[in-house]
Structures are given as structure tokens and as C-alpha cells.
PDB file of C-alpha atoms in Angstrom:
ATOM      1  CA  UNK A  16      28.874 -45.430  -6.387  1.00  0.00           C
ATOM      2  CA  UNK A  17      28.153 -43.761  -3.010  1.00  0.00           C
ATOM      3  CA  UNK A  18      27.211 -40.068  -2.998  1.00  0.00           C
ATOM      4  CA  UNK A  19      30.057 -37.598  -2.611  1.00  0.00           C
ATOM      5  CA  UNK A  20      30.278 -34.130  -1.117  1.00  0.00           C
ATOM      6  CA  UNK A  21      30.356 -31.641  -4.012  1.00  0.00           C
ATOM      7  CA  UNK A  22      32.942 -29.334  -2.385  1.00  0.00           C
ATOM      8  CA  UNK A  23      35.398 -31.811  -0.850  1.00  0.00           C
ATOM      9  CA  UNK A  24      34.800 -34.859  -3.076  1.00  0.00           C
ATOM     10  CA  UNK A  25      34.704 -37.141  -0.016  1.00  0.00           C
ATOM     11  CA  UNK A  26      32.190 -39.955   0.326  1.00  0.00           C
ATOM     12  CA  UNK A  27      29.348 -39.038   2.662  1.00  0.00           C
ATOM     13  CA  UNK A  28      28.998 -41.027   5.861  1.00  0.00           C
ATOM     14  CA  UNK A  29      26.261 -43.683   6.003  1.00  0.00           C
ATOM     15  CA  UNK A  30      25.647 -43.223   2.256  1.00  0.00           C
ATOM     16  CA  UNK A  31      23.593 -40.075   2.946  1.00  0.00           C
ATOM     17  CA  UNK A  32      24.104 -37.259   0.489  1.00  0.00           C
ATOM     18  CA  UNK A  33      25.173 -33.940   2.002  1.00  0.00           C
ATOM     19  CA  UNK A  34      22.538 -31.172   2.012  1.00  0.00           C
ATOM     20  CA  UNK A  35      22.540 -29.062  -1.116  1.00  0.00           C
ATOM     21  CA  UNK A  36      22.542 -25.300  -1.119  1.00  0.00           C
ATOM     22  CA  UNK A  37      19.132 -24.151  -2.465  1.00  0.00           C
ATOM     23  CA  UNK A  38      20.818 -21.396  -4.487  1.00  0.00           C
ATOM     24  CA  UNK A  39      22.387 -24.046  -6.722  1.00  0.00           C
ATOM     25  CA  UNK A  40      19.053 -25.784  -7.355  1.00  0.00           C
ATOM     26  CA  UNK A  41      17.129 -22.741  -8.615  1.00  0.00           C
ATOM     27  CA  UNK A  42      18.164 -21.430 -12.030  1.00  0.00           C
ATOM     28  CA  UNK A  43      18.845 -17.725 -12.328  1.00  0.00           C
ATOM     29  CA  UNK A  44      15.798 -15.983 -13.738  1.00  0.00           C
ATOM     30  CA  UNK A  45      15.411 -12.567 -15.316  1.00  0.00           C
ATOM     31  CA  UNK A  46      13.609 -11.222 -12.219  1.00  0.00           C
ATOM     32  CA  UNK A  47      16.564 -12.137  -9.977  1.00  0.00           C
ATOM     33  CA  UNK A  48      19.034 -10.071 -12.002  1.00  0.00           C
ATOM     34  CA  UNK A  49      16.925  -6.889 -12.218  1.00  0.00           C
ATOM     35  CA  UNK A  50      17.104  -3.985  -9.768  1.00  0.00           C
ATOM     36  CA  UNK A  51      14.016  -3.368  -7.657  1.00  0.00           C
ATOM     37  CA  UNK A  52      14.420   0.369  -7.143  1.00  0.00           C
ATOM     38  CA  UNK A  53      14.139   1.886 -10.623  1.00  0.00           C
ATOM     39  CA  UNK A  54      12.911   5.462 -10.276  1.00  0.00           C
ATOM     40  CA  UNK A  55      14.543   7.565 -12.996  1.00  0.00           C
ATOM     41  CA  UNK A  56      14.609   7.584 -16.785  1.00  0.00           C
ATOM     42  CA  UNK A  57      18.377   7.039 -16.702  1.00  0.00           C
ATOM     43  CA  UNK A  58      17.834   3.764 -14.850  1.00  0.00           C
ATOM     44  CA  UNK A  59      15.180   2.773 -17.401  1.00  0.00           C
ATOM     45  CA  UNK A  60      17.772   2.942 -20.156  1.00  0.00           C
ATOM     46  CA  UNK A  61      19.772   0.204 -18.406  1.00  0.00           C
ATOM     47  CA  UNK A  62      16.861  -2.275 -18.325  1.00  0.00           C
ATOM     48  CA  UNK A  63      16.213  -4.926 -20.975  1.00  0.00           C
ATOM     49  CA  UNK A  64      13.263  -4.517 -23.353  1.00  0.00           C
ATOM     50  CA  UNK A  65      11.372  -7.433 -21.714  1.00  0.00           C
ATOM     51  CA  UNK A  66      10.572  -5.273 -18.678  1.00  0.00           C
ATOM     52  CA  UNK A  67       9.653  -2.058 -20.527  1.00  0.00           C
ATOM     53  CA  UNK A  68       6.053  -1.420 -21.519  1.00  0.00           C
ATOM     54  CA  UNK A  69       6.546   1.506 -23.900  1.00  0.00           C
ATOM     55  CA  UNK A  70       3.989   3.583 -21.977  1.00  0.00           C
ATOM     56  CA  UNK A  71       5.405   6.941 -20.817  1.00  0.00           C
ATOM     57  CA  UNK A  72       3.274   7.197 -17.672  1.00  0.00           C
ATOM     58  CA  UNK A  73       3.800   3.556 -16.614  1.00  0.00           C
ATOM     59  CA  UNK A  74       7.012   2.375 -18.265  1.00  0.00           C
ATOM     60  CA  UNK A  75       7.730  -0.696 -16.134  1.00  0.00           C
ATOM     61  CA  UNK A  76       6.201  -4.021 -17.193  1.00  0.00           C
ATOM     62  CA  UNK A  77       5.774  -7.246 -15.238  1.00  0.00           C
ATOM     63  CA  UNK A  78       4.305 -10.422 -16.708  1.00  0.00           C
ATOM     64  CA  UNK A  79       3.267 -13.054 -14.165  1.00  0.00           C
ATOM     65  CA  UNK A  80       3.167 -16.832 -14.631  1.00  0.00           C
ATOM     66  CA  UNK A  81      -0.401 -16.692 -15.973  1.00  0.00           C
ATOM     67  CA  UNK A  82       0.623 -14.211 -18.682  1.00  0.00           C
ATOM     68  CA  UNK A  83      -1.104 -11.213 -17.117  1.00  0.00           C
ATOM     69  CA  UNK A  84       0.683  -7.920 -17.772  1.00  0.00           C
ATOM     70  CA  UNK A  85       1.057  -5.283 -15.064  1.00  0.00           C
ATOM     71  CA  UNK A  86       2.323  -1.774 -15.806  1.00  0.00           C
ATOM     72  CA  UNK A  87       4.007   0.278 -13.070  1.00  0.00           C
ATOM     73  CA  UNK A  88       4.930   3.944 -12.681  1.00  0.00           C
ATOM     74  CA  UNK A  89       8.476   5.064 -11.954  1.00  0.00           C
ATOM     75  CA  UNK A  90       7.696   6.727  -8.617  1.00  0.00           C
ATOM     76  CA  UNK A  91       4.719   4.856  -7.154  1.00  0.00           C
ATOM     77  CA  UNK A  92       5.309   6.165  -3.632  1.00  0.00           C
ATOM     78  CA  UNK A  93       4.821   9.752  -4.812  1.00  0.00           C
ATOM     79  CA  UNK A  94       1.352   8.946  -6.152  1.00  0.00           C
ATOM     80  CA  UNK A  95       0.516   6.915  -3.043  1.00  0.00           C
ATOM     81  CA  UNK A  96       1.499   9.741  -0.700  1.00  0.00           C
ATOM     82  CA  UNK A  97      -0.547  12.292  -2.659  1.00  0.00           C
ATOM     83  CA  UNK A  98      -3.570   9.966  -2.559  1.00  0.00           C
ATOM     84  CA  UNK A  99      -3.235   9.341   1.188  1.00  0.00           C
ATOM     85  CA  UNK A 100      -2.893  13.044   1.960  1.00  0.00           C
ATOM     86  CA  UNK A 101      -5.949  13.837  -0.166  1.00  0.00           C
ATOM     87  CA  UNK A 102      -8.045  11.176   1.596  1.00  0.00           C
ATOM     88  CA  UNK A 103      -6.893  12.454   5.014  1.00  0.00           C
ATOM     89  CA  UNK A 104      -7.823  16.005   4.016  1.00  0.00           C
ATOM     90  CA  UNK A 105     -11.336  14.891   3.043  1.00  0.00           C
ATOM     91  CA  UNK A 106     -11.667  12.796   6.202  1.00  0.00           C
ATOM     92  CA  UNK A 107     -10.687  15.715   8.463  1.00  0.00           C
ATOM     93  CA  UNK A 108     -12.982  18.082   6.567  1.00  0.00           C
ATOM     94  CA  UNK A 109     -15.976  15.784   7.000  1.00  0.00           C
ATOM     95  CA  UNK A 110     -15.199  14.942  10.655  1.00  0.00           C
ATOM     96  CA  UNK A 111     -14.862  18.547  11.788  1.00  0.00           C
ATOM     97  CA  UNK A 112     -17.785  19.663   9.636  1.00  0.00           C
ATOM     98  CA  UNK A 113     -20.091  17.117  11.244  1.00  0.00           C
ATOM     99  CA  UNK A 114     -18.635  17.657  14.718  1.00  0.00           C
ATOM    100  CA  UNK A 115     -19.138  21.427  14.520  1.00  0.00           C
ATOM    101  CA  UNK A 116     -22.706  21.334  13.186  1.00  0.00           C
ATOM    102  CA  UNK A 117     -23.914  18.397  15.297  1.00  0.00           C
ATOM    103  CA  UNK A 118     -24.424  20.425  18.489  1.00  0.00           C
ATOM    104  CA  UNK A 119     -26.218  23.220  16.650  1.00  0.00           C
ATOM    105  CA  UNK A 120     -28.584  20.736  15.012  1.00  0.00           C
ATOM    106  CA  UNK A 121     -29.298  18.824  18.232  1.00  0.00           C
ATOM    107  CA  UNK A 122     -30.155  22.001  20.158  1.00  0.00           C
ATOM    108  CA  UNK A 123     -32.229  23.555  17.376  1.00  0.00           C
ATOM    109  CA  UNK A 124     -29.986  26.550  16.645  1.00  0.00           C
ATOM    110  CA  UNK A 125     -30.640  26.248  12.890  1.00  0.00           C
ATOM    111  CA  UNK A 126     -34.400  25.834  13.006  1.00  0.00           C
ATOM    112  CA  UNK A 127     -36.424  25.447  16.216  1.00  0.00           C
ATOM    113  CA  UNK A 128     -39.070  23.396  14.392  1.00  0.00           C
ATOM    114  CA  UNK A 129     -36.582  20.949  12.878  1.00  0.00           C
ATOM    115  CA  UNK A 130     -34.260  19.535  15.544  1.00  0.00           C
ATOM    116  CA  UNK A 131     -33.682  16.565  17.820  1.00  0.00           C
ATOM    117  CA  UNK A 132     -34.958  18.367  20.916  1.00  0.00           C
ATOM    118  CA  UNK A 133     -31.819  18.052  23.072  1.00  0.00           C
ATOM    119  CA  UNK A 134     -30.824  20.596  25.692  1.00  0.00           C
ATOM    120  CA  UNK A 135     -27.377  22.169  25.255  1.00  0.00           C
ATOM    121  CA  UNK A 136     -25.950  19.888  27.983  1.00  0.00           C
ATOM    122  CA  UNK A 137     -27.478  16.762  26.427  1.00  0.00           C
ATOM    123  CA  UNK A 138     -26.284  17.744  22.945  1.00  0.00           C
ATOM    124  CA  UNK A 139     -22.782  18.426  24.235  1.00  0.00           C
ATOM    125  CA  UNK A 140     -22.711  15.028  25.988  1.00  0.00           C
ATOM    126  CA  UNK A 141     -23.912  13.276  22.842  1.00  0.00           C
ATOM    127  CA  UNK A 142     -21.268  15.031  20.700  1.00  0.00           C
ATOM    128  CA  UNK A 143     -18.535  14.233  23.244  1.00  0.00           C
ATOM    129  CA  UNK A 144     -19.500  10.544  23.295  1.00  0.00           C
ATOM    130  CA  UNK A 145     -19.602  10.345  19.498  1.00  0.00           C
ATOM    131  CA  UNK A 146     -16.199  12.070  19.308  1.00  0.00           C
ATOM    132  CA  UNK A 147     -14.726   9.637  21.840  1.00  0.00           C
ATOM    133  CA  UNK A 148     -16.061   6.678  19.859  1.00  0.00           C
ATOM    134  CA  UNK A 149     -14.678   8.134  16.614  1.00  0.00           C
ATOM    135  CA  UNK A 150     -11.214   8.564  18.121  1.00  0.00           C
ATOM    136  CA  UNK A 151     -11.064   5.181  19.876  1.00  0.00           C
ATOM    137  CA  UNK A 152     -12.596   2.901  17.261  1.00  0.00           C
ATOM    138  CA  UNK A 153     -10.176   1.503  14.672  1.00  0.00           C
ATOM    139  CA  UNK A 154     -12.602   1.782  11.760  1.00  0.00           C
TER     140      UNK A 154
END
């Protein structure tokens, strides 16, 4: 019997089956039916037990195809933002600390016997070049 179109029931021309919609080929899985924006305890109550870990700090559970379990927090962006701000604070602190003391070290303001021997103009040029490189390099 020649292939028929599933919607119209008509025989396909040249005995070529009509293209199938990929949504009908893939069975519905548990991951497809779950929301991807769970962020409150009220939303946790609506989830099935298969996706709950039982851990209060990381209540969401994901098990991949290899059987590895991954636990997730309710508000991961909050923790990410705090971490990024903390790293930026430390980065700024170290950059300005080094930038401020670099000229004094190069000119010998701290200890005349322990310095790089630059004049104030040379030290200022060196600090300006290193600052320009720090601002323009991506790393």
C-alpha cells in the first residue's frame, strides 16, 4: 500500500512519504513537562518527587543520562551576582593598590636603598604604560 499523508489521508505523490513533524517522533519526557524557572518554595511544592533532592540549600535535582546527580539552588543568579561583585571588589582593590604604590616604589620614596632607580618622570611613564596595557588587554 502506498504511503498516505497522516492529516489528509491522501496518497503521497511519487510514492514518497510526506515529511513528519519532529514533535510527533519524540516521546514526551519528564524534563519537557517541568518548568525551568522554579525560584520559590511554593513552586517546589508543585514539582514531582523525582526532581527534588531533599536538601534544603539545594532542593532541585537533575539526573543526567549517565546517572550523575546534580543539585541546584533555588536562586542561583543571586549567588552568582554576589560572587561576581566580590571578585570585582578584590580585583579593583588589588589594581588600585598596585597602581598607587608602583610609582612610589620605582622612585624610591619608601626606601632610597631599595628601589628600581627610576626618575619621577620615568616612573610615571612606566605606570601609565602598565595602566594602558591593563585597561586594553582582555585578560
